[in-house]
Amino acid sequence: MSELAPEGRAFTKGLGRGDRSIPQIMLTDAEAGAAEFAGSDSRSYNYFEPKKRRATKYEDVTLDVQPDPERYLTQSWILGWANGDLGYDPKWTKIQSSDWHAFRDPNEEWEKTIYINNSNSVRQVTNAIENAQSENVFQYWNKSWLPIIAKHVSAWAHADYGIGMYVFLPAQRAAPTNMHNNAIAVNCMHKLRTSQDIMLYNMELMDVFGDEFDGEVHKETWLEDPSWQGVRENVERLMNAKDWAETTFASNIVFEPLVGDLLRSQFVARFAPPHGDSLTPSVISVSQAEFTERDLNYTRDMMTEFLEDETHGEENKQLMEGWLEEWVPYSMQAAKGLEPIWSEPEVQPVSFEDSFEQVKNRFEGILSDLGLRVPEGATR
Amino acid sequence: MARKSVSKAHAKIQELSWEPTFVEKDPKYKTDYTFKEGGQKDPMKQVLQSYFPMQEEKDHRVYGAVDAAIRGNMWRQVQPRWMEWQKLFLSIIPFPEISAARAMPLLTEAVPNPEIHNGLAFQMIDEVRHSTIQMNLKREYMRNYIDPAGFDITEKAFSNNYAGTIGRQFGEGFTTGDALTACNIYLQVVAETAFTNTLFVAMPSEAAANGDYLLPTVFLSVQSDESRHMNNGYGTLLMALANDENKDLIERDLIYSIWNQHAVVDAAIGTIIDYGSKDRRKDRDSYAEMWKRWYYDDYYRSYLVPLEKYGLKVPHDVVEDAWRRISDDFYHHHVAQFFATGWPVNYWRIDPMTDEDFEWFENKYPGWYDKFGKWWEHYSSLSEPNGHNPIAFENTGYVYPHRCWSCMVPCLIREDTIMDYVDGQWRTYCHKWCHWQDTVAYREEYKGRPTPAMGKMTGKREWESLYHGWDLADIQHDLGYVRSDGKTLVPQPHVQFEQDKMWTTDHCKGIEFQSPNVLLNEMSDEEREKHMEEYKQGFTINDTL
Ligand SMILES: [Fe+2]
Ligand SMILES: [Fe+2]
């Protein structure tokens, strides 16, 4: 007890703080190392097996926060679903695993990184737009390119939105561990943020070009333009599917490589520059990088974990090949449906066939990395 | 991004949603509520382009404070009594936080209003933030506080402990069952709107009074996200109220949520704030005073009651019953006594109460000493291992309680206990509203209407039945609440750090543990009636041991 502040009175008494008491600071010497006794040096979370020798901060703040009756949850889930499913039910995917808890997000996303990475993405996009504005690059744009951005680049925002809001948001409720669900939650935010990036970019262009840029036509394009109906059908079918691992697989292993890559890195990245526009590719490249460097990565690791499962690997492989049979045709149809937009711009630096060949090769590369067979005739 | 352009941007992103036509929308999460399309607007008008940098900035402040606390040796001035209860609190709270994230798609699937969906997606990632930022805070405690044992097993202990289970239903209630019941009424309208003030404002001020200025930094940063979440809830509630068919279900869900959260949150937070503090200034608020201000006046009188004009049936009697348990019936004091009785199967230490504490309690809660003083004196005298048993197994006169089947806090206000034969077994409930939760609310119909989306109460709800007939030392090993030397216990009924004052499993060998519910079900009808009659009469603490 401090002698200097008896009865918890403040020194500030009479200095405008009246009679109010304040809590006393007491020295307790309760810091690490102040005494030695059993357990006094046990200074790491010890209830899980770290992947490397020492647990990462990501592992510390993520593992076992969603408990599991197969691990320590002895009373099991105390609320269940009307149909008898457990609160978190491993049956919610057809994937089987002998250790759900082995998966680690290779991106090691947790609170701090989520905000740093996404803020960096936001800054990249805003800086690109601000630089373009201050250098007034818009005057060099080929005006015939504007409707293409208004329709086709902007229509993609709907795909990102649908997948973020109605595929990944529900999926992050469903997986049996926090590691799966957090990785999916971060993916969800990437998609939603990108969809908004595109919309806000669209809004910027409305300001810059006024009547020359139709800021609203993207929705009509998405809903009615025949080129886009395959993409929309694919997205809507993903939105309605229920198996969280299947929708993650069908979005990131099938749809994004076949359709997303096609639009972002073959159409936008290659067609914009010959029209004087280097800004749209830099806006879109942020989400392209997020997909290839982050979201595809975690999905590949997650699926590899299932495929290499010592007990269920073979069944999981068959299951995923079944998913390919179901989803590749939708994504093929979506990709091929976009073919007409390759002939809309004034300058056409690459043919649809060549563009498609590129993404198809990459897609097949992803599958062969996973050891999955491309379904017969599916990519023709 | 400037404020004006944020609202313009927010209007623009509304163009993103559309109505699917290739599939008939089949919601993944269902509700028995019915909605008309559209309706409420998202009042917060946020876009992710302003959100992420804003949150990143908040993070800078939090991590700056973490560094400062470490550099400034904050732990030289924290009260061990307080830090020990953080082993319980911070083991629980990251799960409800992450559960709130997981809960968001319940509403995006069930409520046809894309503008609200946008707000829910922000909330989802906020909650991931809260959960992991709190796990990180706890990690700092583990690394810097004198006794890390209990922090080191945190999520395991949360999973296998009776107190963890009590807290866990707070999170499970958000994620499971009818989408509206869980995510809107239980999470947003009650948990976030009613309880985040006590959790995230009262808790920090108490922490600061106990020398811990790190928890306030983290929790006030968490709290700064809450107004957005409350707004999400309010919009959905108004949409639900717009449809008369929902009125009975809203009433059911308010009764359930208000009562269950009172039972669960007040048990834990009431105990931590009143028994975990060394700050005994007479003008510092007691938990009951905080409850009166934050819950009764701010939430109940100023938020719920005004909703009556929109047709909300506010369950006044339930709020009053909860308030009576706190203000007159010593609810959380009984809970504190129970936690302290159960210390050998906890994973934190509980400091004995001193004369200074007694005086404060008697002043704040007149009549406290008569009910609890003697028992806490016994607790003190039994706190060091001197050849006697842990207090639960000494003859103090205390009767180990039955557990409430619904809230899983024991039936501590003995005269309120209800015993009933439900689903083929004898169950006990701490209060008529908990009895109602199991027998009326969580059923396949409510007031004559089918409720196929309502969740189910599941799991092994009486913790003691897992260990019925076990030796206490074996339970401690099984739970993993034993320190690195293989015998010293993680929990201790004191905050002394000398090895020879610490209890080991050796002190607990040969003590048989029993489940009151198993015993109750084994009794003859006659024995059971008599037993319950005695139980409801309570007990008297012996003057001497
Ligand atoms: Fe939260
Ligand atoms: Fe209860």
Tab-separated table of N, CA, C and O in Angstrom, chain A residues 130-212:
chain	number	residue	atom	x	y	z
A	130	GLU	N	-5.132	7.928	-58.127
A	130	GLU	CA	-4.716	9.311	-57.866
A	130	GLU	C	-3.589	9.744	-58.796
A	130	GLU	O	-3.594	10.867	-59.301
A	131	ASN	N	-2.630	8.845	-58.998
A	131	ASN	CA	-1.547	9.187	-59.930
A	131	ASN	C	-2.082	9.452	-61.322
A	131	ASN	O	-1.668	10.411	-61.985
A	132	ALA	N	-2.990	8.596	-61.744
A	132	ALA	CA	-3.563	8.768	-63.080
A	132	ALA	C	-4.250	10.117	-63.177
A	132	ALA	O	-4.132	10.826	-64.183
A	133	GLN	N	-4.951	10.477	-62.100
A	133	GLN	CA	-5.650	11.765	-62.117
A	133	GLN	C	-4.673	12.923	-62.149
A	133	GLN	O	-4.843	13.864	-62.928
A	134	SER	N	-3.639	12.841	-61.324
A	134	SER	CA	-2.740	13.992	-61.268
A	134	SER	C	-1.941	14.116	-62.560
A	134	SER	O	-1.544	15.211	-62.944
A	135	GLU	N	-1.695	13.003	-63.223
A	135	GLU	CA	-0.982	13.100	-64.502
A	135	GLU	C	-1.940	13.229	-65.683
A	135	GLU	O	-1.509	13.259	-66.834
A	136	ASN	N	-3.216	13.244	-65.352
A	136	ASN	CA	-4.253	13.390	-66.370
A	136	ASN	C	-4.059	12.451	-67.566
A	136	ASN	O	-4.093	12.855	-68.726
A	137	VAL	N	-3.833	11.190	-67.254
A	137	VAL	CA	-3.587	10.221	-68.324
A	137	VAL	C	-4.841	9.933	-69.150
A	137	VAL	O	-4.755	9.389	-70.244
A	138	PHE	N	-6.001	10.312	-68.583
A	138	PHE	CA	-7.252	9.925	-69.249
A	138	PHE	C	-7.388	10.517	-70.658
A	138	PHE	O	-8.063	9.965	-71.500
A	139	GLN	N	-6.713	11.653	-70.831
A	139	GLN	CA	-6.825	12.301	-72.146
A	139	GLN	C	-6.245	11.424	-73.266
A	139	GLN	O	-6.558	11.603	-74.428
A	140	TYR	N	-5.353	10.487	-72.889
A	140	TYR	CA	-4.736	9.651	-73.921
A	140	TYR	C	-5.525	8.382	-74.208
A	140	TYR	O	-5.115	7.564	-75.015
A	141	TRP	N	-6.597	8.195	-73.465
A	141	TRP	CA	-7.354	6.955	-73.643
A	141	TRP	C	-8.124	6.978	-74.966
A	141	TRP	O	-8.691	8.001	-75.361
A	142	ASN	N	-8.182	5.825	-75.578
A	142	ASN	CA	-9.035	5.621	-76.743
A	142	ASN	C	-10.474	5.501	-76.242
A	142	ASN	O	-10.820	4.571	-75.516
A	143	LYS	N	-11.319	6.460	-76.634
A	143	LYS	CA	-12.671	6.522	-76.065
A	143	LYS	C	-13.508	5.284	-76.379
A	143	LYS	O	-14.457	4.966	-75.671
A	144	SER	N	-13.148	4.587	-77.446
A	144	SER	CA	-13.931	3.399	-77.783
A	144	SER	C	-13.775	2.309	-76.709
A	144	SER	O	-14.534	1.356	-76.645
A	145	TRP	N	-12.770	2.485	-75.861
A	145	TRP	CA	-12.504	1.504	-74.785
A	145	TRP	C	-13.443	1.702	-73.595
A	145	TRP	O	-13.685	0.790	-72.808
A	146	LEU	N	-13.997	2.902	-73.459
A	146	LEU	CA	-14.807	3.207	-72.283
A	146	LEU	C	-16.006	2.273	-72.098
A	146	LEU	O	-16.244	1.778	-70.990
A	147	PRO	N	-16.779	2.013	-73.144
A	147	PRO	CA	-17.926	1.103	-72.937
A	147	PRO	C	-17.487	-0.303	-72.512
A	147	PRO	O	-18.224	-0.996	-71.825
A	148	ILE	N	-16.280	-0.673	-72.914
A	148	ILE	CA	-15.803	-2.010	-72.521
A	148	ILE	C	-15.573	-2.060	-71.010
A	148	ILE	O	-15.941	-3.026	-70.336
A	149	ILE	N	-14.985	-0.997	-70.474
A	149	ILE	CA	-14.810	-0.952	-69.011
A	149	ILE	C	-16.175	-0.894	-68.337
A	149	ILE	O	-16.441	-1.602	-67.364
A	150	ALA	N	-17.033	-0.025	-68.877
A	150	ALA	CA	-18.347	0.169	-68.254
A	150	ALA	C	-19.126	-1.139	-68.204
A	150	ALA	O	-19.782	-1.451	-67.221
A	151	LYS	N	-19.036	-1.909	-69.288
A	151	LYS	CA	-19.808	-3.158	-69.326
A	151	LYS	C	-19.017	-4.321	-68.732
A	151	LYS	O	-19.384	-4.898	-67.725
A	152	HIS	N	-17.918	-4.659	-69.401
A	152	HIS	CA	-17.325	-5.966	-69.117
A	152	HIS	C	-16.385	-5.975	-67.925
A	152	HIS	O	-16.363	-6.938	-67.164
A	153	VAL	N	-15.593	-4.924	-67.759
A	153	VAL	CA	-14.729	-4.920	-66.570
A	153	VAL	C	-15.600	-4.785	-65.329
A	153	VAL	O	-15.424	-5.490	-64.335
A	154	SER	N	-16.594	-3.899	-65.435
A	154	SER	CA	-17.426	-3.641	-64.256
A	154	SER	C	-18.359	-4.801	-63.931
A	154	SER	O	-18.684	-5.037	-62.770
A	155	ALA	N	-18.786	-5.545	-64.947
A	155	ALA	CA	-19.689	-6.677	-64.678
A	155	ALA	C	-19.009	-7.699	-63.775
A	155	ALA	O	-19.668	-8.411	-63.005
A	156	TRP	N	-17.680	-7.760	-63.872
A	156	TRP	CA	-16.965	-8.741	-63.045
A	156	TRP	C	-17.176	-8.494	-61.544
A	156	TRP	O	-17.113	-9.415	-60.726
A	157	ALA	N	-17.447	-7.254	-61.175
A	157	ALA	CA	-17.673	-6.943	-59.761
A	157	ALA	C	-18.792	-7.809	-59.183
A	157	ALA	O	-18.754	-8.200	-58.015
A	158	HIS	N	-19.771	-8.135	-60.017
A	158	HIS	CA	-20.884	-8.954	-59.531
A	158	HIS	C	-20.424	-10.371	-59.207
A	158	HIS	O	-20.899	-10.983	-58.260
A	159	ALA	N	-19.512	-10.875	-60.023
A	159	ALA	CA	-18.993	-12.218	-59.752
A	159	ALA	C	-18.262	-12.229	-58.418
A	159	ALA	O	-18.485	-13.101	-57.568
A	160	ASP	N	-17.390	-11.233	-58.197
A	160	ASP	CA	-16.664	-11.151	-56.925
A	160	ASP	C	-17.630	-11.014	-55.753
A	160	ASP	O	-17.456	-11.649	-54.704
A	161	TYR	N	-18.626	-10.181	-55.944
A	161	TYR	CA	-19.590	-9.940	-54.869
A	161	TYR	C	-20.371	-11.221	-54.539
A	161	TYR	O	-20.495	-11.597	-53.369
A	162	GLY	N	-20.872	-11.873	-55.572
A	162	GLY	CA	-21.669	-13.092	-55.349
A	162	GLY	C	-20.862	-14.149	-54.624
A	162	GLY	O	-21.339	-14.789	-53.682
A	163	ILE	N	-19.614	-14.300	-55.053
A	163	ILE	CA	-18.782	-15.337	-54.432
A	163	ILE	C	-18.359	-14.939	-53.024
A	163	ILE	O	-18.362	-15.742	-52.098
A	164	GLY	N	-18.033	-13.671	-52.842
A	164	GLY	CA	-17.665	-13.222	-51.499
A	164	GLY	C	-18.834	-13.334	-50.535
A	164	GLY	O	-18.723	-13.945	-49.463
A	165	MET	N	-19.964	-12.787	-50.918
A	165	MET	CA	-21.083	-12.670	-49.981
A	165	MET	C	-21.852	-13.971	-49.793
A	165	MET	O	-22.299	-14.273	-48.692
A	166	TYR	N	-22.008	-14.742	-50.876
A	166	TYR	CA	-22.925	-15.884	-50.768
A	166	TYR	C	-22.250	-17.244	-50.950
A	166	TYR	O	-22.922	-18.266	-50.912
A	167	VAL	N	-20.931	-17.242	-51.161
A	167	VAL	CA	-20.206	-18.516	-51.176
A	167	VAL	C	-19.266	-18.571	-49.972
A	167	VAL	O	-19.380	-19.442	-49.113
A	168	PHE	N	-18.341	-17.598	-49.885
A	168	PHE	CA	-17.349	-17.673	-48.807
A	168	PHE	C	-17.901	-17.249	-47.449
A	168	PHE	O	-17.483	-17.782	-46.427
A	169	LEU	N	-18.808	-16.267	-47.432
A	169	LEU	CA	-19.345	-15.883	-46.116
A	169	LEU	C	-20.055	-17.065	-45.443
A	169	LEU	O	-19.762	-17.380	-44.294
A	170	PRO	N	-20.977	-17.761	-46.132
A	170	PRO	CA	-21.542	-18.960	-45.490
A	170	PRO	C	-20.527	-20.083	-45.272
A	170	PRO	O	-20.627	-20.812	-44.284
A	171	ALA	N	-19.544	-20.213	-46.166
A	171	ALA	CA	-18.587	-21.314	-45.991
A	171	ALA	C	-17.781	-21.147	-44.707
A	171	ALA	O	-17.437	-22.128	-44.053
A	172	GLN	N	-17.471	-19.883	-44.325
A	172	GLN	CA	-16.657	-19.712	-43.110
A	172	GLN	C	-17.442	-20.037	-41.828
A	172	GLN	O	-16.882	-20.047	-40.749
A	173	ARG	N	-18.727	-20.324	-41.916
A	173	ARG	CA	-19.488	-20.831	-40.774
A	173	ARG	C	-19.359	-22.344	-40.644
A	173	ARG	O	-19.649	-22.913	-39.598
A	174	ALA	N	-18.947	-23.011	-41.726
A	174	ALA	CA	-19.270	-24.430	-41.828
A	174	ALA	C	-18.129	-25.403	-41.576
A	174	ALA	O	-18.370	-26.549	-41.243
A	175	ALA	N	-16.892	-24.975	-41.729
A	175	ALA	CA	-15.792	-25.941	-41.636
A	175	ALA	C	-15.515	-26.323	-40.183
A	175	ALA	O	-15.816	-25.564	-39.271
A	176	PRO	N	-14.914	-27.503	-39.982
A	176	PRO	CA	-14.768	-27.986	-38.609
A	176	PRO	C	-13.610	-27.393	-37.814
A	176	PRO	O	-13.451	-27.743	-36.651
A	177	THR	N	-12.785	-26.536	-38.397
A	177	THR	CA	-11.757	-25.898	-37.571
A	177	THR	C	-11.684	-24.411	-37.860
A	177	THR	O	-12.081	-23.935	-38.923
A	178	ASN	N	-11.088	-23.721	-36.895
A	178	ASN	CA	-10.870	-22.291	-37.029
A	178	ASN	C	-9.884	-21.985	-38.149
A	178	ASN	O	-9.941	-20.923	-38.762
A	179	MET	N	-8.947	-22.916	-38.409
A	179	MET	CA	-7.938	-22.660	-39.445
A	179	MET	C	-8.609	-22.595	-40.811
A	179	MET	O	-8.330	-21.711	-41.618
A	180	HIS	N	-9.505	-23.548	-41.074
A	180	HIS	CA	-10.233	-23.510	-42.343
A	180	HIS	C	-11.105	-22.256	-42.413
A	180	HIS	O	-11.086	-21.526	-43.403
A	181	ASN	N	-11.870	-22.033	-41.360
A	181	ASN	CA	-12.858	-20.957	-41.415
A	181	ASN	C	-12.213	-19.575	-41.516
A	181	ASN	O	-12.706	-18.703	-42.233
A	182	ASN	N	-11.105	-19.364	-40.802
A	182	ASN	CA	-10.464	-18.048	-40.897
A	182	ASN	C	-9.865	-17.811	-42.277
A	182	ASN	O	-9.951	-16.701	-42.815
A	183	ALA	N	-9.261	-18.836	-42.860
A	183	ALA	CA	-8.693	-18.662	-44.206
A	183	ALA	C	-9.809	-18.305	-45.185
A	183	ALA	O	-9.651	-17.418	-46.035
A	184	ILE	N	-10.942	-18.973	-45.052
A	184	ILE	CA	-12.069	-18.702	-45.945
A	184	ILE	C	-12.638	-17.301	-45.677
A	184	ILE	O	-13.021	-16.579	-46.600
A	185	ALA	N	-12.659	-16.906	-44.402
A	185	ALA	CA	-13.169	-15.574	-44.050
A	185	ALA	C	-12.328	-14.478	-44.701
A	185	ALA	O	-12.856	-13.470	-45.173
A	186	VAL	N	-11.023	-14.676	-44.732
A	186	VAL	CA	-10.141	-13.684	-45.358
A	186	VAL	C	-10.393	-13.633	-46.867
A	186	VAL	O	-10.483	-12.562	-47.473
A	187	ASN	N	-10.561	-14.803	-47.446
A	187	ASN	CA	-10.904	-14.900	-48.872
A	187	ASN	C	-12.199	-14.136	-49.155
A	187	ASN	O	-12.307	-13.384	-50.135
A	188	CYS	N	-13.159	-14.295	-48.280
A	188	CYS	CA	-14.446	-13.598	-48.409
A	188	CYS	C	-14.231	-12.091	-48.494
A	188	CYS	O	-14.788	-11.400	-49.354
A	189	MET	N	-13.384	-11.570	-47.614
A	189	MET	CA	-13.156	-10.123	-47.613
A	189	MET	C	-12.412	-9.673	-48.869
A	189	MET	O	-12.657	-8.581	-49.379
A	190	HIS	N	-11.472	-10.506	-49.364
A	190	HIS	CA	-10.798	-10.149	-50.625
A	190	HIS	C	-11.829	-9.937	-51.732
A	190	HIS	O	-11.775	-8.968	-52.477
A	191	LYS	N	-12.751	-10.891	-51.826
A	191	LYS	CA	-13.726	-10.821	-52.928
A	191	LYS	C	-14.642	-9.607	-52.758
A	191	LYS	O	-14.939	-8.910	-53.732
A	192	LEU	N	-15.106	-9.381	-51.537
A	192	LEU	CA	-16.015	-8.248	-51.340
A	192	LEU	C	-15.290	-6.927	-51.571
A	192	LEU	O	-15.830	-5.996	-52.165
A	193	ARG	N	-14.058	-6.864	-51.085
A	193	ARG	CA	-13.312	-5.623	-51.270
A	193	ARG	C	-13.057	-5.362	-52.745
A	193	ARG	O	-13.214	-4.243	-53.230
A	194	THR	N	-12.693	-6.425	-53.487
A	194	THR	CA	-12.450	-6.226	-54.916
A	194	THR	C	-13.708	-5.802	-55.635
A	194	THR	O	-13.658	-4.960	-56.545
A	195	SER	N	-14.825	-6.388	-55.252
A	195	SER	CA	-16.069	-5.991	-55.933
A	195	SER	C	-16.321	-4.504	-55.693
A	195	SER	O	-16.746	-3.782	-56.602
A	196	GLN	N	-16.004	-4.056	-54.486
A	196	GLN	CA	-16.185	-2.627	-54.201
A	196	GLN	C	-15.118	-1.784	-54.876
A	196	GLN	O	-15.396	-0.670	-55.341
A	197	ASP	N	-13.881	-2.310	-54.961
A	197	ASP	CA	-12.821	-1.605	-55.704
A	197	ASP	C	-13.310	-1.289	-57.114
A	197	ASP	O	-13.141	-0.169	-57.615
A	198	ILE	N	-13.887	-2.292	-57.751
A	198	ILE	CA	-14.322	-2.116	-59.140
A	198	ILE	C	-15.449	-1.089	-59.218
A	198	ILE	O	-15.450	-0.210	-60.083
A	199	MET	N	-16.390	-1.180	-58.278
A	199	MET	CA	-17.506	-0.221	-58.291
A	199	MET	C	-17.019	1.207	-58.060
A	199	MET	O	-17.501	2.153	-58.684
A	200	LEU	N	-16.074	1.365	-57.148
A	200	LEU	CA	-15.606	2.722	-56.864
A	200	LEU	C	-14.751	3.254	-58.009
A	200	LEU	O	-14.757	4.452	-58.295
A	201	TYR	N	-14.053	2.349	-58.652
A	201	TYR	CA	-13.300	2.735	-59.857
A	201	TYR	C	-14.280	3.205	-60.936
A	201	TYR	O	-14.079	4.226	-61.591
A	202	ASN	N	-15.333	2.457	-61.065
A	202	ASN	CA	-16.402	2.820	-62.003
A	202	ASN	C	-16.940	4.228	-61.695
A	202	ASN	O	-17.121	5.057	-62.591
A	203	MET	N	-17.109	4.491	-60.408
A	203	MET	CA	-17.612	5.798	-59.991
A	203	MET	C	-16.617	6.907	-60.344
A	203	MET	O	-17.013	7.996	-60.770
A	204	GLU	N	-15.322	6.621	-60.150
A	204	GLU	CA	-14.286	7.584	-60.537
A	204	GLU	C	-14.399	7.928	-62.023
A	204	GLU	O	-14.323	9.091	-62.415
A	205	LEU	N	-14.547	6.879	-62.831
A	205	LEU	CA	-14.586	7.101	-64.280
A	205	LEU	C	-15.823	7.894	-64.683
A	205	LEU	O	-15.801	8.664	-65.647
A	206	MET	N	-16.906	7.700	-63.929
A	206	MET	CA	-18.097	8.523	-64.191
A	206	MET	C	-17.763	9.994	-63.982
A	206	MET	O	-18.185	10.865	-64.748
A	207	ASP	N	-16.999	10.261	-62.916
A	207	ASP	CA	-16.589	11.644	-62.642
A	207	ASP	C	-15.687	12.184	-63.747
A	207	ASP	O	-15.817	13.333	-64.164
A	208	VAL	N	-14.748	11.336	-64.182
A	208	VAL	CA	-13.767	11.801	-65.163
A	208	VAL	C	-14.413	12.018	-66.531
A	208	VAL	O	-14.186	13.030	-67.181
A	209	PHE	N	-15.229	11.055	-66.941
A	209	PHE	CA	-15.718	11.091	-68.326
A	209	PHE	C	-17.160	11.555	-68.488
A	209	PHE	O	-17.637	11.683	-69.615
A	210	GLY	N	-17.844	11.763	-67.383
A	210	GLY	CA	-19.227	12.246	-67.479
A	210	GLY	C	-20.082	11.343	-68.347
A	210	GLY	O	-20.057	10.128	-68.191
A	211	ASP	N	-20.796	11.926	-69.270
A	211	ASP	CA	-21.736	11.171	-70.097
A	211	ASP	C	-21.077	10.122	-70.987
A	211	ASP	O	-21.737	9.203	-71.465
A	212	GLU	N	-19.783	10.284	-71.179
A	212	GLU	CA	-19.112	9.321	-72.049
A	212	GLU	C	-18.948	7.954	-71.392
A	212	GLU	O	-18.601	6.980	-72.039
